[in-house]
Tab-separated table of C-alpha atoms and ligand atoms in Angstrom:
chain	number	residue	atom	x	y	z
A	1464	MET	CA	-10.955	9.442	-44.548
A	1465	PRO	CA	-8.447	7.088	-46.228
A	1466	ASP	CA	-8.424	3.433	-45.147
A	1467	LEU	CA	-5.710	2.981	-42.561
A	1468	VAL	CA	-3.973	-0.217	-41.475
A	1469	ARG	CA	-2.181	-0.867	-38.225
A	1470	GLN	CA	1.516	-1.642	-38.580
A	1471	HIS	CA	3.872	-3.097	-35.979
A	1472	LEU	CA	7.387	-1.600	-35.942
A	1473	ILE	CA	10.590	-1.898	-33.894
A	1474	ASP	CA	12.394	1.185	-32.594
A	1475	PRO	CA	15.973	0.972	-33.968
A	1476	GLU	CA	17.256	3.448	-31.388
A	1477	ILE	CA	16.251	1.271	-28.411
A	1478	CYS	CA	16.606	-2.211	-29.936
A	1479	ILE	CA	19.714	-4.099	-28.767
A	1480	ARG	CA	19.498	-6.561	-31.694
A	1481	CYS	CA	19.204	-9.608	-29.416
A	1482	GLU	CA	16.714	-11.113	-31.897
A	1483	THR	CA	14.606	-12.626	-29.086
A	1484	CYS	CA	11.535	-11.291	-30.907
A	1485	ALA	CA	12.500	-13.148	-34.074
A	1486	GLU	CA	12.829	-16.365	-32.065
A	1487	MET	CA	9.408	-15.869	-30.472
A	1488	CYS	CA	7.593	-15.036	-33.722
A	1489	THR	CA	5.837	-18.129	-35.045
A	1490	ARG	CA	5.061	-16.368	-38.359
A	1491	ASP	CA	8.652	-15.735	-39.320
A	1492	ALA	CA	7.700	-12.069	-39.619
A	1493	ILE	CA	10.792	-10.628	-37.936
A	1494	SER	CA	14.177	-10.436	-39.639
A	1495	TYR	CA	17.609	-8.859	-39.099
A	1496	ASP	CA	19.896	-7.613	-41.851
A	1497	GLY	CA	22.863	-6.989	-39.566
A	1498	VAL	CA	21.733	-3.374	-39.035
A	1499	ASN	CA	18.058	-3.312	-38.042
A	1500	VAL	CA	15.559	-5.845	-36.705
A	1501	VAL	CA	12.296	-5.303	-38.614
A	1502	VAL	CA	8.729	-6.631	-38.859
A	1503	ASP	CA	7.237	-7.767	-42.166
A	1504	PHE	CA	3.761	-6.236	-42.414
A	1505	ASN	CA	2.588	-9.014	-44.728
A	1506	LYS	CA	3.433	-11.744	-42.224
A	1507	CYS	CA	2.685	-10.130	-38.815
A	1508	THR	CA	-0.617	-11.338	-37.329
A	1509	TYR	CA	-0.442	-9.247	-34.112
A	1510	SER	CA	-0.137	-12.416	-32.035
A	1511	MET	CA	1.868	-10.327	-29.503
A	1512	ASP	CA	4.156	-13.336	-28.898
A	1513	CYS	CA	7.169	-11.080	-29.385
A	1514	ILE	CA	6.071	-8.284	-27.022
A	1515	ALA	CA	6.677	-9.646	-23.512
A	1516	PRO	CA	10.104	-11.225	-24.117
A	1517	CYS	CA	11.655	-8.009	-25.530
A	1518	PRO	CA	14.100	-6.803	-22.862
A	1519	THR	CA	13.986	-3.130	-23.873
A	1520	GLY	CA	10.442	-2.386	-25.065
A	1521	ALA	CA	11.775	-1.470	-28.532
A	1522	ILE	CA	9.298	-3.971	-29.976
A	1523	ASP	CA	6.238	-2.073	-28.763
A	1524	ASN	CA	5.582	0.487	-31.518
A	1525	TRP	CA	2.471	0.852	-33.628
A	1526	VAL	CA	1.312	3.149	-36.347
A	1527	MET	CA	-1.812	3.581	-38.450
A	1528	VAL	CA	-0.750	4.046	-42.066
A	1529	GLU	CA	-2.320	4.207	-45.493
A	1530	LYS	CA	0.584	2.296	-46.993
A	1531	PRO	CA	2.684	0.071	-44.705
A	1532	TYR	CA	6.413	0.760	-44.468
A	1533	SER	CA	8.339	-1.788	-46.542
A	1534	LEU	CA	11.171	-3.941	-45.230
A	1535	GLU	CA	13.630	-1.884	-47.311
A	1536	GLN	CA	12.432	1.359	-45.694
A	1537	GLN	CA	12.738	-0.147	-42.227
A	1538	PHE	CA	16.232	-1.537	-42.873
A	1539	ASP	CA	17.279	2.013	-43.748
A	1540	TRP	CA	16.025	3.694	-40.565
A	1541	ASP	CA	18.192	5.163	-37.821
A	1542	GLU	CA	15.064	6.168	-35.932
A	1543	LEU	CA	11.308	5.670	-36.246
A	1544	PRO	CA	9.301	8.151	-38.323
A	1545	ALA	CA	7.839	10.917	-36.155
A	1546	ASP	CA	4.240	9.655	-36.399
A	1547	VAL	CA	4.903	6.259	-34.760
A	1548	GLY	CA	3.433	5.910	-31.267
A	1549	ALA	CA	3.765	3.326	-28.532
A	1550	GLU	CA	0.145	2.281	-28.817
A	1551	PRO	CA	-2.534	1.677	-31.434
A	1552	ALA	CA	-3.603	5.080	-32.687
A	1553	ASP	CA	-7.275	4.448	-33.207
A	1554	ASP	CA	-9.988	6.731	-31.861
A	1555	GLU	CA	-11.202	4.254	-29.308
A	1556	ALA	CA	-7.712	3.719	-27.883
A	1557	GLU	CA	-7.149	7.460	-27.695
A	1558	ALA	CA	-10.468	8.111	-25.960
A	1559	MET	CA	-9.780	5.375	-23.457
A	1560	GLU	CA	-6.267	6.584	-22.852
A	1561	ASP	CA	-7.708	9.999	-21.991
A	1562	GLU	CA	-10.226	8.434	-19.628
A	1563	VAL	CA	-7.552	6.387	-17.891
A	1564	SER	CA	-5.046	9.212	-17.634
A	1565	LYS	CA	-7.736	11.352	-16.006
A	1566	MET	CA	-8.432	8.567	-13.498
A	1567	LEU	CA	-4.732	8.147	-12.745
A	1568	GLU	CA	-4.196	11.906	-12.504
A	1569	VAL	CA	-6.846	12.075	-9.772
A	1570	ALA	CA	-5.409	9.025	-8.004
A	1571	HIS	CA	-1.858	10.421	-8.157
A	1572	ALA	CA	-2.735	13.998	-7.166
A	1573	GLY	CA	-1.366	13.478	-3.646
A	1574	ALA	CA	2.234	13.485	-4.895
A	1575	GLY	CA	1.796	17.270	-5.338
A	1576	GLY	CA	2.962	17.337	-8.954
A	1577	ALA	CA	3.653	15.137	-11.930
A	1578	SER	CA	5.001	11.757	-10.817
A	1579	ARG	CA	7.995	10.192	-12.523
A	1580	ARG	CA	8.896	6.575	-12.659
A	1581	PRO	CA	11.894	5.341	-10.659
A	1582	VAL	CA	15.133	5.686	-12.603
A	1583	THR	CA	15.836	1.959	-12.294
A	1584	SER	CA	12.316	0.670	-13.002
A	1585	SER	CA	11.727	-1.556	-16.004
A	1586	GLN	CA	10.098	-0.080	-19.076
A	1587	PRO	CA	6.319	-0.501	-18.710
A	1588	ARG	CA	4.061	-1.504	-21.598
A	1589	VAL	CA	0.801	0.409	-21.722
A	1590	ASN	CA	-2.466	0.350	-23.690
A	1591	LEU	CA	-1.934	-2.997	-25.390
A	1592	TYR	CA	-5.616	-3.869	-25.098
A	1593	THR	CA	-8.621	-1.594	-25.516
A	1594	ARG	CA	-12.324	-1.858	-24.825
A	1595	ALA	CA	-12.907	-2.703	-28.501
A	1596	SER	CA	-10.080	-5.193	-28.479
A	1597	PRO	CA	-9.697	-6.545	-24.922
A	1598	VAL	CA	-7.696	-9.530	-23.793
A	1599	VAL	CA	-9.814	-12.412	-22.503
A	1600	ALA	CA	-8.686	-14.252	-19.372
A	1601	GLU	CA	-10.178	-17.225	-17.547
A	1602	VAL	CA	-10.793	-17.288	-13.810
A	1603	GLN	CA	-8.512	-19.827	-12.126
A	1604	GLY	CA	-9.549	-19.098	-8.567
A	1605	ASN	CA	-11.434	-16.660	-6.355
A	1606	TYR	CA	-10.563	-16.837	-2.653
A	1607	ARG	CA	-11.674	-14.776	0.294
A	1608	ILE	CA	-8.647	-13.324	2.091
A	1609	THR	CA	-10.341	-11.656	5.010
A	1610	ASP	CA	-11.733	-13.739	7.883
A	1611	ALA	CA	-15.064	-15.448	7.233
A	1612	ASP	CA	-16.690	-13.283	9.914
A	1613	ALA	CA	-14.935	-10.054	8.889
A	1614	GLU	CA	-17.124	-7.178	7.772
A	1615	SER	CA	-15.228	-6.665	4.508
A	1616	ASP	CA	-15.231	-9.339	1.822
A	1617	VAL	CA	-11.838	-8.989	0.131
A	1618	ARG	CA	-10.928	-11.493	-2.559
A	1619	HIS	CA	-7.809	-12.773	-4.238
A	1620	ILE	CA	-8.798	-13.435	-7.849
A	1621	ILE	CA	-6.423	-15.349	-10.121
A	1622	LEU	CA	-6.797	-15.108	-13.900
A	1623	ASP	CA	-5.224	-17.391	-16.477
A	1624	LEU	CA	-4.127	-15.552	-19.622
A	1625	GLY	CA	-3.731	-18.664	-21.756
A	1626	GLY	CA	-1.723	-17.839	-24.858
A	1627	ASN	CA	-2.221	-14.077	-24.613
A	1628	ALA	CA	0.650	-11.712	-23.938
A	1629	LEU	CA	-0.132	-9.311	-21.106
A	1630	PRO	CA	3.112	-7.925	-19.729
A	1631	VAL	CA	2.339	-6.160	-16.434
A	1632	LEU	CA	4.825	-4.642	-14.020
A	1633	GLU	CA	4.292	-4.390	-10.257
A	1634	GLY	CA	2.235	-1.231	-9.583
A	1635	GLN	CA	0.418	-1.204	-12.930
A	1636	SER	CA	-3.347	-1.558	-13.282
A	1637	LEU	CA	-5.728	-3.242	-15.678
A	1638	GLY	CA	-9.193	-2.149	-16.717
A	1639	VAL	CA	-12.344	-4.182	-16.183
A	1640	VAL	CA	-15.619	-3.333	-17.876
A	1641	PRO	CA	-18.451	-5.209	-16.170
A	1642	PRO	CA	-20.685	-6.871	-18.766
A	1643	GLY	CA	-24.195	-5.542	-19.325
A	1644	ALA	CA	-25.608	-2.058	-19.132
A	1645	ASP	CA	-27.012	0.346	-16.563
A	1646	GLY	CA	-30.718	1.198	-16.102
A	1647	GLN	CA	-30.567	3.612	-19.062
A	1648	GLY	CA	-29.040	1.009	-21.377
A	1649	ARG	CA	-25.569	2.590	-21.322
A	1650	LYS	CA	-22.486	0.406	-21.116
A	1651	HIS	CA	-20.935	0.328	-17.646
A	1652	HIS	CA	-17.859	2.430	-16.924
A	1653	MET	CA	-14.466	0.826	-16.817
A	1654	ARG	CA	-12.812	0.354	-13.405
A	1655	LEU	CA	-9.097	0.126	-12.777
A	1656	TYR	CA	-7.648	-2.583	-10.526
A	1657	SER	CA	-4.014	-2.829	-9.445
A	1658	VAL	CA	-2.466	-6.159	-10.187
A	1659	CYS	CA	-1.199	-7.826	-6.993
A	1660	SER	CA	1.039	-10.405	-8.663
A	1661	PRO	CA	4.603	-9.766	-9.842
A	1662	ARG	CA	5.697	-9.547	-13.451
A	1663	ASP	CA	6.455	-13.265	-13.828
A	1664	GLY	CA	2.934	-14.260	-12.875
A	1665	GLU	CA	0.931	-15.153	-9.795
A	1666	ARG	CA	2.613	-18.505	-10.029
A	1667	PRO	CA	6.208	-18.099	-11.192
A	1668	ASN	CA	6.556	-18.709	-14.907
A	1669	HIS	CA	2.835	-19.188	-15.443
A	1670	ASN	CA	0.956	-16.816	-17.656
A	1671	ASN	CA	-1.422	-15.677	-14.942
A	1672	ILE	CA	-2.110	-12.592	-12.863
A	1673	ALA	CA	-3.991	-11.791	-9.660
A	1674	PHE	CA	-6.111	-8.952	-8.325
A	1675	THR	CA	-7.133	-7.962	-4.792
A	1676	VAL	CA	-10.752	-6.810	-4.878
A	1677	LYS	CA	-13.034	-5.612	-2.083
A	1678	ARG	CA	-16.753	-6.114	-2.498
A	1679	VAL	CA	-18.351	-2.685	-2.224
A	1680	VAL	CA	-21.658	-2.778	-0.363
A	1681	GLU	CA	-22.557	0.441	1.416
A	1682	GLN	CA	-25.588	1.629	3.293
A	1683	ARG	CA	-26.448	5.043	1.840
A	1684	ASP	CA	-29.278	7.487	2.515
A	1685	ASP	CA	-31.226	6.206	-0.493
A	1686	GLY	CA	-30.661	2.505	0.245
A	1687	VAL	CA	-27.948	-0.119	-0.132
A	1688	PHE	CA	-25.326	0.668	-2.805
A	1689	ARG	CA	-23.602	-2.293	-4.450
A	1690	GLY	CA	-20.521	-1.508	-6.557
A	1691	ILE	CA	-21.121	-2.882	-10.065
A	1692	ALA	CA	-17.567	-3.836	-10.969
A	1693	SER	CA	-16.429	-5.039	-7.536
A	1694	ASN	CA	-19.485	-7.277	-7.110
A	1695	TYR	CA	-19.043	-8.625	-10.641
A	1696	MET	CA	-15.407	-9.441	-9.838
A	1697	CYS	CA	-16.074	-10.889	-6.379
A	1698	ASP	CA	-18.813	-13.173	-7.768
A	1699	LEU	CA	-16.630	-14.658	-10.523
A	1700	SER	CA	-16.295	-18.443	-10.467
A	1701	ARG	CA	-13.560	-20.713	-11.719
A	1702	GLY	CA	-13.832	-21.076	-15.508
A	1703	ASP	CA	-15.620	-17.737	-16.048
A	1704	ARG	CA	-14.153	-15.530	-18.736
A	1705	ILE	CA	-13.379	-11.868	-18.178
A	1706	GLU	CA	-12.301	-9.089	-20.540
A	1707	LEU	CA	-9.395	-6.869	-19.551
A	1708	THR	CA	-7.897	-3.683	-20.993
A	1709	GLY	CA	-4.550	-2.034	-20.415
A	1710	PRO	CA	-2.012	-2.285	-18.893
A	1711	TYR	CA	-2.076	1.252	-17.465
A	1712	GLY	CA	0.273	3.360	-15.397
A	1713	ASN	CA	3.839	4.332	-16.137
A	1714	THR	CA	5.045	5.934	-12.906
A	1715	PHE	CA	3.844	3.917	-9.876
A	1716	LEU	CA	6.513	1.284	-10.546
A	1717	MET	CA	9.153	-0.297	-8.351
A	1718	PRO	CA	12.871	0.344	-8.630
A	1719	ASP	CA	14.714	-2.729	-9.887
A	1720	ASN	CA	17.828	-1.697	-7.972
A	1721	PRO	CA	18.349	-4.092	-5.003
A	1722	GLU	CA	19.898	-1.239	-2.991
A	1723	ALA	CA	16.661	0.766	-3.136
A	1724	ASN	CA	14.756	1.091	0.146
A	1725	ILE	CA	11.010	0.875	-0.359
A	1726	ILE	CA	8.661	2.397	2.219
A	1727	MET	CA	5.094	1.240	1.513
A	1728	VAL	CA	2.084	2.805	3.240
A	1729	CYS	CA	-1.384	1.359	2.643
A	1730	THR	CA	-4.846	0.549	3.873
A	1731	GLY	CA	-7.108	-2.285	2.696
A	1732	THR	CA	-6.846	-3.206	-0.979
A	1733	GLY	CA	-4.213	-0.470	-1.377
A	1734	SER	CA	-1.918	-3.331	-0.429
A	1735	ALA	CA	-2.264	-4.913	-3.915
A	1736	PRO	CA	0.752	-3.243	-5.570
A	1737	PHE	CA	2.825	-3.829	-2.442
A	1738	ARG	CA	2.093	-7.542	-2.491
A	1739	ALA	CA	3.387	-7.528	-6.072
A	1740	MET	CA	6.527	-5.547	-5.182
A	1741	THR	CA	7.265	-7.652	-2.100
A	1742	GLU	CA	6.806	-10.865	-4.050
A	1743	ARG	CA	9.115	-9.565	-6.778
A	1744	ARG	CA	11.828	-8.906	-4.174
A	1745	ARG	CA	11.216	-12.271	-2.495
A	1746	ARG	CA	11.520	-14.183	-5.746
A	1747	THR	CA	14.393	-12.375	-7.384
A	1748	MET	CA	16.490	-10.737	-4.650
A	1749	PRO	CA	15.587	-12.075	-1.199
A	1750	ASN	CA	18.895	-10.828	0.216
A	1751	ALA	CA	18.725	-7.358	-1.314
A	1752	PRO	CA	20.489	-4.789	0.867
A	1753	GLY	CA	17.629	-2.318	0.281
A	1754	LYS	CA	14.976	-2.385	3.002
A	1755	LEU	CA	11.269	-3.124	2.570
A	1756	LEU	CA	9.247	-1.294	5.235
A	1757	LEU	CA	5.465	-1.783	5.151
A	1758	PHE	CA	2.929	0.308	7.106
A	1759	PHE	CA	-0.422	-1.428	6.652
A	1760	GLY	CA	-3.662	-0.315	8.320
A	1761	ALA	CA	-6.876	-2.286	8.802
A	1762	ARG	CA	-9.715	-2.422	11.276
A	1763	THR	CA	-8.633	-5.736	12.841
A	1764	PRO	CA	-6.205	-8.537	11.893
A	1765	GLY	CA	-9.167	-10.476	10.464
A	1766	GLU	CA	-9.968	-7.527	8.156
A	1767	LEU	CA	-6.404	-7.170	6.895
A	1768	PRO	CA	-6.018	-8.734	3.428
A	1769	TYR	CA	-3.284	-11.400	3.270
A	1770	PHE	CA	-2.699	-11.271	7.050
A	1771	GLY	CA	-1.702	-14.964	7.212
A	1772	PRO	CA	0.702	-14.990	4.228
A	1773	LEU	CA	2.194	-11.653	5.299
A	1774	MET	CA	3.051	-13.004	8.736
A	1775	LYS	CA	4.903	-15.913	7.130
A	1776	LEU	CA	7.365	-13.703	5.234
A	1777	PRO	CA	10.847	-13.697	6.760
A	1778	ASP	CA	11.837	-10.675	8.864
A	1779	SER	CA	14.968	-10.427	6.759
A	1780	LEU	CA	12.828	-9.645	3.694
A	1781	ILE	CA	10.356	-7.139	5.093
A	1782	GLN	CA	9.616	-5.148	8.213
A	1783	ARG	CA	5.864	-5.253	8.825
A	1784	GLU	CA	4.204	-2.470	10.779
A	1785	LEU	CA	0.595	-3.653	10.897
A	1786	VAL	CA	-1.779	-1.290	12.674
A	1787	PHE	CA	-5.381	-1.759	13.704
A	1788	SER	CA	-8.079	0.807	14.302
A	1789	ARG	CA	-10.845	-1.291	15.821
A	1790	GLU	CA	-9.235	-4.025	17.875
A	1791	PRO	CA	-11.251	-4.545	21.042
A	1792	GLY	CA	-9.422	-3.357	24.135
A	1793	ARG	CA	-6.653	-1.617	22.192
A	1794	PRO	CA	-6.305	2.056	21.258
A	1795	LYS	CA	-7.158	2.969	17.676
A	1796	GLU	CA	-4.057	3.240	15.531
A	1797	TYR	CA	-3.644	4.543	11.960
A	1798	VAL	CA	-0.641	4.104	9.653
A	1799	GLN	CA	0.408	7.705	10.257
A	1800	ASP	CA	0.569	7.053	14.034
A	1801	ARG	CA	2.959	4.163	13.428
A	1802	ILE	CA	5.112	6.290	11.104
A	1803	HIS	CA	5.497	8.642	14.085
A	1804	LYS	CA	6.454	5.781	16.367
A	1805	CYS	CA	9.128	4.689	13.874
A	1806	SER	CA	10.331	8.238	13.321
A	1807	ASP	CA	14.078	7.610	13.897
A	1808	GLN	CA	14.080	4.805	11.379
A	1809	VAL	CA	11.912	6.647	8.847
A	1810	ALA	CA	14.066	9.775	9.104
A	1811	ALA	CA	17.247	7.736	8.596
A	1812	LEU	CA	15.743	6.170	5.474
A	1813	LEU	CA	14.581	9.541	4.160
A	1814	GLU	CA	18.133	10.832	4.383
A	1815	SER	CA	19.178	8.224	1.828
A	1816	GLY	CA	18.924	9.020	-1.879
A	1817	GLN	CA	18.069	5.336	-2.364
A	1818	THR	CA	14.732	5.555	-0.542
A	1819	HIS	CA	11.388	5.413	-2.342
A	1820	ILE	CA	7.990	6.063	-0.730
A	1821	TYR	CA	4.708	4.618	-2.010
A	1822	VAL	CA	1.301	5.472	-0.546
A	1823	CYS	CA	-1.762	3.551	-1.722
A	1824	GLY	CA	-5.290	3.278	-0.386
A	1825	LEU	CA	-7.876	5.596	1.154
A	1826	LYS	CA	-7.766	9.189	0.009
A	1827	GLY	CA	-8.359	10.258	3.608
A	1828	MET	CA	-5.026	8.729	4.657
A	1829	GLU	CA	-3.024	11.089	2.438
A	1830	GLU	CA	-3.196	14.116	4.682
A	1831	GLY	CA	-2.336	12.188	7.830
A	1832	VAL	CA	0.660	10.510	6.187
A	1833	GLU	CA	1.856	13.819	4.784
A	1834	THR	CA	1.654	15.468	8.218
A	1835	ALA	CA	3.414	12.526	9.851
A	1836	LEU	CA	6.285	12.716	7.358
A	1837	GLU	CA	6.508	16.471	7.852
A	1838	GLU	CA	6.733	16.049	11.616
A	1839	VAL	CA	9.221	13.168	11.403
A	1840	CYS	CA	11.421	15.320	9.192
A	1841	SER	CA	11.230	18.461	11.296
A	1842	GLY	CA	12.180	16.425	14.379
A	1843	HIS	CA	15.302	15.230	12.573
A	1844	GLY	CA	16.551	18.403	10.906
A	1845	LEU	CA	15.031	17.579	7.499
A	1846	ASP	CA	12.729	19.758	5.397
A	1847	TRP	CA	9.918	17.511	4.129
A	1848	ARG	CA	8.471	20.132	1.743
A	1849	ALA	CA	11.803	20.410	-0.094
A	1850	LEU	CA	12.608	16.700	0.152
A	1851	ARG	CA	9.185	15.752	-1.157
A	1852	ASN	CA	9.737	17.707	-4.362
A	1853	VAL	CA	13.182	16.200	-4.853
A	1854	MET	CA	11.871	12.698	-4.243
A	1855	ARG	CA	8.962	13.185	-6.633
A	1856	ASP	CA	11.199	14.609	-9.371
A	1857	GLU	CA	13.612	11.704	-8.927
A	1858	GLY	CA	10.790	9.156	-9.229
A	1859	ARG	CA	11.036	8.264	-5.535
A	1860	LEU	CA	7.636	9.506	-4.265
A	1861	HIS	CA	4.424	7.856	-5.448
A	1862	VAL	CA	0.886	8.372	-4.218
A	1863	GLU	CA	-2.152	6.464	-5.504
A	1864	THR	CA	-5.310	7.081	-3.502
A	1865	TYR	CA	-8.998	6.814	-4.252
B	2185	A2P	P1	-11.428	3.212	10.726
B	2185	A2P	O1	-11.557	2.240	11.839
B	2185	A2P	O2	-11.427	4.617	11.199
B	2185	A2P	O3	-12.418	2.959	9.639
B	2185	A2P	P2	-11.431	0.182	5.501
B	2185	A2P	O4	-11.577	-1.050	6.332
B	2185	A2P	O5	-12.619	1.083	5.557
B	2185	A2P	O6	-10.994	-0.125	4.105
B	2185	A2P	O7	-10.237	1.035	6.143
B	2185	A2P	C1	-8.961	0.484	6.321
B	2185	A2P	C2	-8.314	1.115	7.502
B	2185	A2P	O8	-8.004	2.501	7.224
B	2185	A2P	C3	-9.191	1.113	8.741
B	2185	A2P	O9	-8.381	0.749	9.839
B	2185	A2P	C4	-9.645	2.550	8.826
B	2185	A2P	O10	-9.946	2.969	10.142
B	2185	A2P	C5	-8.400	3.251	8.355
B	2185	A2P	N1	-8.618	4.668	8.047
B	2185	A2P	C6	-9.788	5.325	7.836
B	2185	A2P	N2	-9.572	6.631	7.638
B	2185	A2P	C7	-8.246	6.822	7.707
B	2185	A2P	C8	-7.390	7.975	7.595
B	2185	A2P	N3	-7.873	9.180	7.371
B	2185	A2P	N4	-6.061	7.789	7.741
B	2185	A2P	C9	-5.547	6.561	7.956
B	2185	A2P	N5	-6.294	5.447	8.089
B	2185	A2P	C10	-7.629	5.567	7.960
């Protein structure tokens, strides 16, 4: 095998020549000749400083080459050479990409076909960091967000990214590989966690992100099972360092169009992407004409992650339909039951070509939600089976269950 080097390139077909990347580059590696913006292989140190600020994603192209493309070659291009991909083309990255796409395929199976991203979503960045080359973040905080006496221990974990670029859109996930090895000495598997903070950070304009993680402890026939990754995450303390891979996911993304209606259906930690999407709307377009309608199921209010903060959001921003299955003295209710109760409103939204549906959480919920939508539609002269396919093909139906 020849020795290959990794080269960073800019896609001339997508680049709008704003030169933001050149301003961000501290190595003076990016230049513009009036035709193309290009990266000097001899100066680029892969700092990634230029990646996040690029408004189009044109900056995010990588290739493994024997001989790097010269500046002269790049100035001459109308398009990238055919072998240039959007991610590092090393074996490890490819293997991990396969592993992640299999995981996401299983999680997205409920959409009934290949999902597409919303037409107006921003361009996601994927696979910037791999298991061999992860990004290291520092724990800023780890807070319990279910009641102290609730059965489930769900945590809001904030990570500081320091000087590292990790552009994540609402709905994307990151990978966590718990340190150490299993009983047979094999490295632990990677787990995917949805980021629950919006693209501009958990705290606006801070380079940080947040996760919602439930500690998995289950009584099984052969004893108590403790989830390796979730317990590792839930036990993190301020100042601990954690390695992340990704970002992953290029379809479960929110529309950036303020006229888009977003119906969100979730249980438990399935709420993570919806917290991110809601926060994005709250920060950037609080008076958007598009509706946010959230169906959120938990055992009791004390078991519902973010119950307090959710209740503080203005009614003008979001309609909350919180349902509880184990509240003493009240009948058990699931999200699909509440969809039925709101059938006139849901049907009216489904008639609009601006409506997007997102379902995230327990796999078991999928069937009930599907049946509820079918029944809501048939009661209002709509054909859910046909509509579902249209919505999915138009990037307006997204299912992520596990
Ligand atoms: P249940 O009381 O039947 O467990 P969890 O707390 O286990 O993460 O679950 C979150 C919520 O999802 C609970 O209220 C749980 O109710 C509910 N749930 C469980 N199965 C389904 C299902 N098939 N469809 C919708 N909700 C479900």
